[in-house]
Structure formats: C-alpha cells, structure tokens
Amino acid sequence: MVFISPVVIPALVLGGLFYDFFNSELPPGIDQPLKLRVFHSLLITTMISILEKLGICSDLSLLRAVLDGIPPRRDSKLLIKDLKVDEVPLRIYQPKWPPTGKRRGILYFHGGAGTFGSIRTFERICRYIAKKCDSVVVSVGYRLAPEHPYPGQYFDCLNATLYFMRNLEEYHVDPALIIISGDSCGANFATVICQILLNKRDLPKVRAQVLLYPGLQGLDFHLPSYQQNASVPMLFRKLVIYFCFRYLNKEPSVLEDVLQNCHVPESMKQKYKKWISADIIPDEFKIRGYVPQKSISYKPEVHEAIKEILAITFSPLLAEDSIICQLPESYIVTCEFDVLRDDGLLYKKRLEDNGIQVTWYHSESGFHGILAFFGYGIFSFLSGKKIMDSTVNYINSL
C-alpha cells in the first residue's frame, strides 16, 4: 500500500488541472482567448512555483494574495466606510451627492468558493454599482474556510444582512428596495439568504435577488455545461470539486468518484431529476456537445465523504416549491463558457415555473470569474463590462 501525504494531494490534483489546461484548446467564441490564456498561464506558472515549495505557502494562501488585486485609487464621489458586525468585515459604499429620495440598499457577497476572494477583490464592482445605481452597497467580507468552517459563511452573510436591514434609516435606504446579490458562490449565499429571510416576518421584504453566474447544486457534475467547459478557465470541472473539498476542509481523495456522480444515492437522483437534469436544459445549449452519462454505481463511502454538498444549504436549487414560490423577483447572469452555466439555467426555470419574474442575461462569450477583471482597463474583458452594464440597467429598473 502506497501512502500519500495529505500535504501532497493538493499539488497532485492541481498539477493534473494544469496539465488539462495546457493540453486543451479554448473554444471558439470565448472573449479575448489570447488574453485569457496569458492571464491564466501566469497564475498557473506562479502556483506551480509555489507548490513545488509547499512549505512556503499553501495553494489557498497564494490564491488569496493574487486575487486580492490592486487597490483602486480613492474615489471622490463615494463615502466608503469599514466596520465589523459580529467579527465580520463590511465595507459600505454611499454616493456623496445628496439623494433625491431614499436609496436602494444592495448587499453583495463575493465569489471565491468560500475559501478565497475578499472585499478588495470586488472593490471595483461595488464602487461601480454604488455610483451607477445611486445606491448604498454593502460588501460582506465573510470569513473564509477552512479556517472558519462551513457553514459559517452563511451565518456571516446572514448576520451582515440582518444588521443592514435593521439599520436602513442610518443609511437613508428605502426598505422596499433591498437587493441581495453575489457572484459564483456569493450568488449561492445570496440565494440561501433570500430563502432564510422568508421566515423573518419582522424584516422588510427583499425586492430582488441578483445572481451572477451562480453555483447552486452539487448533485450532477455531468450537465452539458460541465462537459463542454471542463477545461475552460477560470473554473475547470475538476476544480469545482477540488474547491468543494477545500471548502469543507476535507482531502479530495474521492474527487474522481464525485465527478462521476457516485456520491448521489439513486433515490435522490430520482427525486430531483424533475429539477436537475440535462433533459431540462434547452437544446441550444447542447450544440457544443453533450453525451448522456452512462449508468454508474452509487458508492456509500463517497457519499459519506462529501454528503454536505447535497444539503439544501449547499444546493439551494433543491429547495421545495413551497419555498421557491415565495422568493423575490430575480436577475440571473449565465456565461456560455462556464461549467456553472446550467445551474443558472435550471434555477431560472424553477423560479419561472413557480411564478417568479426572472430577468436573464446570457453572456455568449463570457467565462466564469470574468468579473474579477472588471475595472482594470486594458486587462479587463468586454463581456464583463456588458454584464455589469446589464446588471446596472436591471437594478435601475426596480
């Protein structure tokens, strides 16, 4: 029997991902492929260098440092305030010009798989929304896993939301215009918080949820978008599972089994196939290729290792219709070259089937994580700017 140190496992997993990247072609139609490949190659080269010296820095420490980005200059048009609520950092952006009435209040939960990303990473996005929408934006720096174990991130986001909703008068915010938003896993948090708030009858009703390329389920990793975009940066198919394990502070020893959906009991597959299935995805999203998964065997030990990703908290797409039908109006962004694309499509359908108004923006050349480059001038992507402008237009329509 060969023993592999747990310290080495991240290097082995990520090394395989890097091999997949360098030996794959970017699909035609993706936004500025040369720029994307250069950026991703630089990140990979740096990570390989660090992982060769694992005693210096962990993979997550490196990602956090890189993705914090370059701090923008001071903005003379915004009042920016930092505070902590129950040890959770918040950054509040308020336009300096006098309001014509009460403003919208927007909570923003950043992406990063619950393990990296920060208020700084999405500083430019929050500033842009605050100014373009004449709104108060609250960026939530929820504490990251694995140092702060799952599901603590949801509690941090909830506590920040409760603080803001109970102090709207201080920020001159209209209680009828509260928007909860986020990107990637932050959109997952936003979805869950909206579901939780349905039971908080003493608080204002959320006006809308804004979900930017959300990840909403851990039941099926063979949907068309997972197959088509398996090796497309910035989020590979294997990397989704890898970060699930990191988020839960577990070693990714059964990663390949999870990729094959061996973690899902047959009874659960049957129960939820009406909501999560490639059969529900419109045919135009299968044109780039889709092969139905062959029958696979359920492995109880794999389920036990990663069962948390099948909980409603982790997979809010599995919430019952009695919950979904009460949710607020929604805005959903999906990107064509994103493994999580079909999560957004499936949630859009679930909401619409339950009578919830949905505004949908599909970026035909966008990829996962594209908004992390927003506001960096020549280093940003046109598709990201279009996503932000569509988002701003939607918010201003409320």
Short mmCIF file of C-alpha atoms in Angstrom, two decimals:
data_model
loop_
_atom_site.label_atom_id
_atom_site.label_comp_id
_atom_site.label_asym_id
_atom_site.label_seq_id
_atom_site.Cartn_x
_atom_site.Cartn_y
_atom_site.Cartn_z
CA MET A 1 0.00 0.00 0.00
CA VAL A 2 1.37 3.41 -1.02
CA PHE A 3 0.94 6.27 1.46
CA ILE A 4 0.48 9.75 0.01
CA SER A 5 0.86 12.62 2.42
CA PRO A 6 -2.25 14.86 2.67
CA VAL A 7 0.08 17.82 2.06
CA VAL A 8 0.94 16.42 -1.39
CA ILE A 9 -2.65 15.79 -2.52
CA PRO A 10 -3.41 19.44 -3.46
CA ALA A 11 -0.27 19.52 -5.57
CA LEU A 12 -1.23 16.30 -7.36
CA VAL A 13 -4.79 17.49 -8.03
CA LEU A 14 -3.77 20.95 -9.20
CA GLY A 15 -0.93 19.52 -11.24
CA GLY A 16 -3.47 17.45 -13.17
CA LEU A 17 -5.60 20.52 -13.73
CA PHE A 18 -2.65 22.45 -15.08
CA TYR A 19 -1.89 19.58 -17.48
CA ASP A 20 -5.51 19.66 -18.70
CA PHE A 21 -5.26 23.40 -19.31
CA PHE A 22 -2.02 23.37 -21.26
CA ASN A 23 -3.22 20.46 -23.41
CA SER A 24 -6.63 21.88 -24.32
CA GLU A 25 -7.82 24.42 -26.85
CA LEU A 26 -10.02 27.31 -25.83
CA PRO A 27 -13.41 27.01 -27.56
CA PRO A 28 -14.21 29.38 -30.44
CA GLY A 29 -16.32 32.35 -29.42
CA ILE A 30 -14.83 32.92 -25.97
CA ASP A 31 -13.96 36.54 -25.14
CA GLN A 32 -10.36 37.50 -26.00
CA PRO A 33 -8.88 33.98 -25.79
CA LEU A 34 -5.24 35.08 -26.05
CA LYS A 35 -5.58 37.46 -23.12
CA LEU A 36 -7.39 34.81 -21.09
CA ARG A 37 -4.72 32.21 -21.80
CA VAL A 38 -1.92 34.62 -20.87
CA PHE A 39 -3.58 35.59 -17.57
CA HIS A 40 -4.34 32.01 -16.66
CA SER A 41 -0.88 30.81 -17.65
CA LEU A 42 0.72 33.44 -15.43
CA LEU A 43 -1.41 32.31 -12.49
CA ILE A 44 -0.63 28.66 -13.16
CA THR A 45 3.11 29.29 -13.52
CA THR A 46 3.12 31.09 -10.19
CA MET A 47 1.14 28.33 -8.49
CA ILE A 48 3.42 25.59 -9.82
CA SER A 49 6.43 27.50 -8.49
CA ILE A 50 4.83 27.82 -5.07
CA LEU A 51 3.51 24.27 -4.92
CA GLU A 52 6.98 22.95 -5.63
CA LYS A 53 7.87 24.52 -2.30
CA LEU A 54 4.80 23.60 -0.29
CA GLY A 55 6.43 24.62 2.95
CA ILE A 56 6.40 28.27 1.86
CA CYS A 57 2.78 28.85 1.00
CA SER A 58 -0.41 26.83 0.65
CA ASP A 59 -2.44 26.84 -2.56
CA LEU A 60 -5.21 28.87 -0.88
CA SER A 61 -2.81 31.43 0.58
CA LEU A 62 -1.43 32.06 -2.89
CA LEU A 63 -4.86 32.39 -4.47
CA ARG A 64 -5.96 34.82 -1.78
CA ALA A 65 -2.92 37.01 -2.29
CA VAL A 66 -3.21 37.05 -6.07
CA LEU A 67 -6.96 37.60 -6.23
CA ASP A 68 -6.96 40.46 -3.74
CA GLY A 69 -5.87 42.52 -6.72
CA ILE A 70 -4.51 46.05 -6.82
CA PRO A 71 -6.30 48.55 -4.56
CA PRO A 72 -8.01 51.28 -6.62
CA ARG A 73 -7.44 54.96 -6.03
CA ARG A 74 -9.58 56.96 -3.67
CA ASP A 75 -12.95 57.87 -5.15
CA SER A 76 -14.05 61.44 -4.58
CA LYS A 77 -17.64 60.56 -5.43
CA LEU A 78 -18.13 57.93 -2.74
CA LEU A 79 -18.18 57.80 1.03
CA ILE A 80 -16.60 54.46 1.95
CA LYS A 81 -16.82 53.14 5.48
CA ASP A 82 -15.38 49.97 7.03
CA LEU A 83 -16.87 48.32 10.10
CA LYS A 84 -17.29 44.93 11.70
CA VAL A 85 -20.51 43.17 12.66
CA ASP A 86 -20.05 40.07 14.82
CA GLU A 87 -16.39 39.94 13.67
CA VAL A 88 -17.46 40.07 10.01
CA PRO A 89 -15.88 42.91 7.98
CA LEU A 90 -18.25 45.10 5.99
CA ARG A 91 -17.41 47.86 3.55
CA ILE A 92 -20.24 50.30 2.87
CA TYR A 93 -20.27 52.47 -0.25
CA GLN A 94 -22.50 55.56 -0.33
CA PRO A 95 -22.67 58.23 -3.07
CA LYS A 96 -21.57 61.61 -1.72
CA TRP A 97 -24.11 63.61 -3.69
CA PRO A 98 -27.41 64.37 -1.88
CA PRO A 99 -30.10 61.76 -2.54
CA THR A 100 -33.33 62.79 -4.26
CA GLY A 101 -35.12 60.30 -2.02
CA LYS A 102 -34.34 57.14 -0.15
CA ARG A 103 -31.82 54.98 -1.95
CA ARG A 104 -31.70 51.31 -2.84
CA GLY A 105 -29.74 49.09 -0.47
CA ILE A 106 -27.65 46.36 -2.09
CA LEU A 107 -25.86 43.58 -0.23
CA TYR A 108 -23.02 41.99 -2.19
CA PHE A 109 -21.48 38.60 -1.37
CA HIS A 110 -18.26 37.97 -3.29
CA GLY A 111 -17.28 34.74 -5.03
CA GLY A 112 -14.28 32.52 -4.36
CA ALA A 113 -15.60 29.06 -3.45
CA GLY A 114 -15.94 30.14 0.17
CA THR A 115 -12.16 29.81 0.52
CA PHE A 116 -10.69 32.87 -1.20
CA GLY A 117 -11.72 36.28 -2.51
CA SER A 118 -12.36 39.34 -0.36
CA ILE A 119 -13.92 42.78 -0.20
CA ARG A 120 -10.83 44.05 -2.02
CA THR A 121 -11.24 41.56 -4.87
CA PHE A 122 -14.59 43.07 -5.84
CA GLU A 123 -13.93 46.66 -4.80
CA ARG A 124 -14.32 47.98 -8.35
CA ILE A 125 -17.63 46.19 -8.89
CA CYS A 126 -19.16 47.56 -5.70
CA ARG A 127 -17.97 51.09 -6.43
CA TYR A 128 -19.38 50.89 -9.94
CA ILE A 129 -22.80 49.72 -8.75
CA ALA A 130 -22.97 52.31 -5.97
CA LYS A 131 -22.30 55.16 -8.41
CA LYS A 132 -24.22 53.96 -11.46
CA CYS A 133 -27.27 52.93 -9.43
CA ASP A 134 -27.15 55.78 -6.88
CA SER A 135 -27.33 53.08 -4.22
CA VAL A 136 -25.87 52.09 -0.88
CA VAL A 137 -23.80 48.95 -1.40
CA VAL A 138 -22.70 46.72 1.46
CA SER A 139 -19.85 44.37 0.56
CA VAL A 140 -19.62 41.48 3.02
CA GLY A 141 -16.20 40.04 3.88
CA TYR A 142 -17.49 36.76 5.25
CA ARG A 143 -14.80 34.69 6.96
CA LEU A 144 -13.20 32.06 4.78
CA ALA A 145 -12.97 28.29 5.07
CA PRO A 146 -11.23 26.14 6.08
CA GLU A 147 -10.08 28.43 8.95
CA HIS A 148 -13.73 29.28 9.58
CA PRO A 149 -15.56 26.03 8.90
CA TYR A 150 -18.61 25.56 6.68
CA PRO A 151 -21.43 26.56 7.10
CA GLY A 152 -20.11 29.61 8.97
CA GLN A 153 -20.02 31.65 5.75
CA TYR A 154 -23.81 31.54 5.52
CA PHE A 155 -24.16 32.75 9.11
CA ASP A 156 -21.72 35.61 8.44
CA CYS A 157 -23.73 36.68 5.38
CA LEU A 158 -26.99 36.36 7.30
CA ASN A 159 -25.73 38.41 10.25
CA ALA A 160 -24.48 41.13 7.92
CA THR A 161 -27.84 41.16 6.15
CA LEU A 162 -29.76 41.39 9.43
CA TYR A 163 -27.56 44.26 10.61
CA PHE A 164 -28.15 46.23 7.43
CA MET A 165 -31.90 45.56 7.30
CA ARG A 166 -32.27 46.71 10.90
CA ASN A 167 -30.30 49.92 10.29
CA LEU A 168 -31.71 51.15 6.99
CA GLU A 169 -32.63 54.55 8.38
CA GLU A 170 -28.99 55.27 9.22
CA TYR A 171 -28.06 54.78 5.56
CA HIS A 172 -31.15 56.51 4.15
CA VAL A 173 -32.27 53.30 2.40
CA ASP A 174 -35.80 52.56 1.23
CA PRO A 175 -36.95 49.35 2.97
CA ALA A 176 -38.92 48.45 -0.17
CA LEU A 177 -35.74 48.49 -2.29
CA ILE A 178 -33.40 45.95 -0.71
CA ILE A 179 -31.46 43.81 -3.17
CA ILE A 180 -29.38 40.78 -2.25
CA SER A 181 -26.66 39.89 -4.74
CA GLY A 182 -23.47 37.96 -5.33
CA ASP A 183 -21.30 36.19 -7.87
CA SER A 184 -20.42 32.49 -8.10
CA CYS A 185 -20.53 31.03 -4.57
CA GLY A 186 -21.56 34.51 -3.37
CA ALA A 187 -24.65 34.11 -5.56
CA ASN A 188 -25.22 30.78 -3.79
CA PHE A 189 -25.06 32.61 -0.45
CA ALA A 190 -27.47 35.26 -1.76
CA THR A 191 -29.92 32.55 -2.84
CA VAL A 192 -29.80 30.84 0.54
CA ILE A 193 -30.13 34.11 2.46
CA CYS A 194 -33.23 35.01 0.43
CA GLN A 195 -34.71 31.63 1.31
CA ILE A 196 -33.90 32.04 5.01
CA LEU A 197 -35.39 35.54 5.14
CA LEU A 198 -38.78 34.20 4.13
CA ASN A 199 -39.20 33.21 7.79
CA LYS A 200 -38.18 36.66 9.11
CA ARG A 201 -41.58 38.34 9.11
CA ASP A 202 -40.33 41.27 11.20
CA LEU A 203 -37.95 42.44 8.47
CA PRO A 204 -38.57 44.25 5.17
CA LYS A 205 -39.26 42.03 2.18
CA VAL A 206 -36.38 41.64 -0.25
CA ARG A 207 -37.14 43.43 -3.53
CA ALA A 208 -34.90 41.31 -5.77
CA GLN A 209 -32.04 38.83 -5.85
CA VAL A 210 -29.20 39.43 -8.32
CA LEU A 211 -27.26 36.25 -9.11
CA LEU A 212 -24.13 36.47 -11.26
CA TYR A 213 -23.10 33.07 -12.69
CA PRO A 214 -24.33 31.21 -9.58
CA GLY A 215 -23.29 27.75 -8.39
CA LEU A 216 -26.43 26.19 -6.94
CA GLN A 217 -26.15 22.40 -6.79
CA GLY A 218 -23.75 19.57 -6.05
CA LEU A 219 -25.86 16.73 -7.38
CA ASP A 220 -24.93 16.49 -11.07
CA PHE A 221 -21.47 17.24 -12.48
CA HIS A 222 -22.31 15.81 -15.90
CA LEU A 223 -24.68 18.51 -17.10
CA PRO A 224 -23.93 19.85 -20.61
CA SER A 225 -22.07 22.91 -19.30
CA TYR A 226 -19.81 20.72 -17.16
CA GLN A 227 -18.95 18.58 -20.19
CA GLN A 228 -18.50 21.45 -22.66
CA ASN A 229 -16.42 23.66 -20.37
CA ALA A 230 -14.49 21.04 -18.42
CA SER A 231 -11.12 22.58 -19.30
CA VAL A 232 -12.12 26.22 -19.81
CA PRO A 233 -10.61 28.78 -17.44
CA MET A 234 -11.12 30.22 -14.97
CA LEU A 235 -13.04 27.32 -13.42
CA PHE A 236 -12.33 23.77 -14.58
CA ARG A 237 -14.79 20.97 -13.89
CA LYS A 238 -12.32 19.20 -11.60
CA LEU A 239 -11.55 22.45 -9.84
CA VAL A 240 -15.20 22.78 -8.78
CA ILE A 241 -14.97 19.51 -6.87
CA TYR A 242 -11.50 20.29 -5.56
CA PHE A 243 -12.70 23.55 -4.02
CA CYS A 244 -15.76 21.80 -2.57
CA PHE A 245 -13.36 19.57 -0.65
CA ARG A 246 -11.18 22.52 0.38
CA TYR A 247 -14.27 24.43 1.49
CA LEU A 248 -15.32 21.51 3.68
CA ASN A 249 -11.74 21.07 4.93
CA LYS A 250 -11.51 17.55 3.53
CA GLU A 251 -8.88 15.87 1.38
CA PRO A 252 -10.01 15.34 -2.25
CA SER A 253 -9.22 11.63 -2.19
CA VAL A 254 -12.51 10.63 -3.89
CA LEU A 255 -12.58 13.53 -6.35
CA GLU A 256 -12.84 11.33 -9.43
CA ASP A 257 -15.78 9.41 -7.94
CA VAL A 258 -17.62 12.64 -7.21
CA LEU A 259 -17.01 13.80 -10.78
CA GLN A 260 -18.87 10.65 -11.88
CA ASN A 261 -21.78 11.43 -9.51
CA CYS A 262 -21.07 8.31 -7.44
CA HIS A 263 -21.89 10.34 -4.30
CA VAL A 264 -25.61 10.57 -5.10
CA PRO A 265 -27.99 7.82 -3.93
CA GLU A 266 -30.33 6.56 -6.65
CA SER A 267 -33.36 7.62 -4.61
CA MET A 268 -32.09 11.20 -4.56
CA LYS A 269 -31.41 11.18 -8.29
CA GLN A 270 -34.97 10.08 -8.94
CA LYS A 271 -36.44 12.59 -6.51
CA TYR A 272 -34.67 15.60 -8.00
CA LYS A 273 -34.43 14.72 -11.70
CA LYS A 274 -37.53 16.88 -12.28
CA TRP A 275 -35.37 19.86 -11.27
CA ILE A 276 -31.80 18.84 -12.09
CA SER A 277 -31.39 17.04 -15.37
CA ALA A 278 -29.84 17.60 -18.77
CA ASP A 279 -33.29 16.88 -20.22
CA ILE A 280 -34.45 20.25 -18.86
CA ILE A 281 -31.62 22.22 -20.46
CA PRO A 282 -32.73 23.84 -23.76
CA ASP A 283 -31.35 22.15 -26.86
CA GLU A 284 -29.43 25.24 -28.00
CA PHE A 285 -27.12 24.74 -25.01
CA LYS A 286 -26.24 21.21 -26.12
CA ILE A 287 -25.00 22.17 -29.58
CA ARG A 288 -21.35 22.35 -28.49
CA GLY A 289 -21.57 18.73 -27.36
CA TYR A 290 -23.29 16.61 -24.78
CA VAL A 291 -23.16 12.87 -24.09
CA PRO A 292 -25.67 11.45 -21.57
CA GLN A 293 -23.90 9.82 -18.66
CA LYS A 294 -23.89 6.06 -18.59
CA SER A 295 -25.30 4.29 -15.57
CA ILE A 296 -22.91 4.43 -12.63
CA SER A 297 -22.86 2.71 -9.26
CA TYR A 298 -23.60 4.60 -6.08
CA LYS A 299 -20.75 4.41 -3.56
CA PRO A 300 -21.86 4.96 0.05
CA GLU A 301 -18.32 5.77 1.19
CA VAL A 302 -18.09 8.57 -1.39
CA HIS A 303 -21.46 9.91 -0.28
CA GLU A 304 -20.28 9.94 3.31
CA ALA A 305 -17.12 11.82 2.35
CA ILE A 306 -18.93 14.69 0.62
CA LYS A 307 -22.61 14.48 1.68
CA GLU A 308 -22.66 18.15 2.72
CA ILE A 309 -22.84 19.27 -0.91
CA LEU A 310 -26.26 17.62 -1.22
CA ALA A 311 -27.76 19.63 1.64
CA ILE A 312 -30.22 22.43 0.83
CA THR A 313 -27.77 24.97 2.25
CA PHE A 314 -25.08 23.97 -0.24
CA SER A 315 -27.55 23.18 -3.04
CA PRO A 316 -30.42 25.70 -2.80
CA LEU A 317 -31.65 24.53 -6.20
CA LEU A 318 -33.07 21.56 -4.27
CA ALA A 319 -35.40 23.71 -2.13
CA GLU A 320 -39.07 22.72 -2.25
CA ASP A 321 -41.59 24.57 -4.41
CA SER A 322 -43.22 25.92 -1.25
CA ILE A 323 -40.03 27.93 -0.70
CA ILE A 324 -39.23 28.82 -4.31
CA CYS A 325 -42.70 30.28 -4.95
CA GLN A 326 -42.18 32.89 -2.21
CA LEU A 327 -38.85 34.22 -3.48
CA PRO A 328 -38.41 37.77 -4.81
CA GLU A 329 -38.06 38.85 -8.40
CA SER A 330 -34.73 37.66 -9.75
CA TYR A 331 -31.97 38.65 -12.14
CA ILE A 332 -29.66 35.85 -13.30
CA VAL A 333 -26.47 36.06 -15.35
CA THR A 334 -25.09 32.98 -17.09
CA CYS A 335 -21.94 32.68 -19.20
CA GLU A 336 -21.69 30.35 -22.17
CA PHE A 337 -18.17 29.17 -21.31
CA ASP A 338 -18.83 28.40 -17.65
CA VAL A 339 -19.20 24.98 -16.02
CA LEU A 340 -21.86 26.54 -13.77
CA ARG A 341 -23.94 27.85 -16.69
CA ASP A 342 -26.58 25.16 -16.39
CA ASP A 343 -27.07 25.77 -12.65
CA GLY A 344 -28.30 29.25 -13.59
CA LEU A 345 -30.49 27.90 -16.40
CA LEU A 346 -32.08 25.30 -14.13
CA TYR A 347 -32.74 27.84 -11.37
CA LYS A 348 -34.24 30.25 -13.90
CA LYS A 349 -36.69 27.55 -14.96
CA ARG A 350 -37.55 26.63 -11.37
CA LEU A 351 -38.30 30.23 -10.50
CA GLU A 352 -40.39 30.80 -13.62
CA ASP A 353 -42.29 27.54 -13.08
CA ASN A 354 -43.22 28.89 -9.64
CA GLY A 355 -44.45 32.21 -10.97
CA ILE A 356 -41.38 34.29 -10.07
CA GLN A 357 -40.41 37.02 -12.53
CA VAL A 358 -36.91 36.44 -13.88
CA THR A 359 -34.73 38.75 -15.95
CA TRP A 360 -32.00 36.71 -17.60
CA TYR A 361 -28.78 37.91 -19.21
CA HIS A 362 -26.68 35.35 -21.06
CA SER A 363 -23.12 36.33 -21.96
CA GLU A 364 -22.44 34.44 -25.18
CA SER A 365 -18.66 34.96 -24.94
CA GLY A 366 -18.27 35.14 -21.15
CA PHE A 367 -16.48 32.70 -18.85
CA HIS A 368 -16.59 32.01 -15.14
CA GLY A 369 -14.85 34.62 -12.99
CA ILE A 370 -14.79 37.25 -15.73
CA LEU A 371 -15.91 39.97 -13.30
CA ALA A 372 -12.71 39.58 -11.27
CA PHE A 373 -11.04 41.51 -14.11
CA PHE A 374 -13.66 44.26 -14.21
CA GLY A 375 -12.33 47.81 -13.88
CA TYR A 376 -8.72 47.00 -14.75
CA GLY A 377 -8.70 48.87 -18.06
CA ILE A 378 -6.89 47.00 -20.83
CA PHE A 379 -6.71 43.94 -18.57
CA SER A 380 -10.49 43.64 -18.34
CA PHE A 381 -12.82 41.85 -20.76
CA LEU A 382 -15.55 43.41 -22.89
CA SER A 383 -18.03 40.70 -21.89
CA GLY A 384 -17.52 41.61 -18.23
CA LYS A 385 -18.35 45.25 -18.94
CA LYS A 386 -21.51 44.17 -20.77
CA ILE A 387 -22.55 42.01 -17.80
CA MET A 388 -22.07 44.91 -15.40
CA ASP A 389 -23.97 47.35 -17.63
CA SER A 390 -26.87 44.91 -17.94
CA THR A 391 -26.84 44.41 -14.17
CA VAL A 392 -26.86 48.15 -13.54
CA ASN A 393 -29.75 48.62 -16.00
CA TYR A 394 -31.74 45.94 -14.21
CA ILE A 395 -31.15 47.45 -10.75
CA ASN A 396 -32.09 50.91 -12.02
CA SER A 397 -35.35 49.49 -13.38
CA LEU A 398 -36.55 48.50 -9.90
#
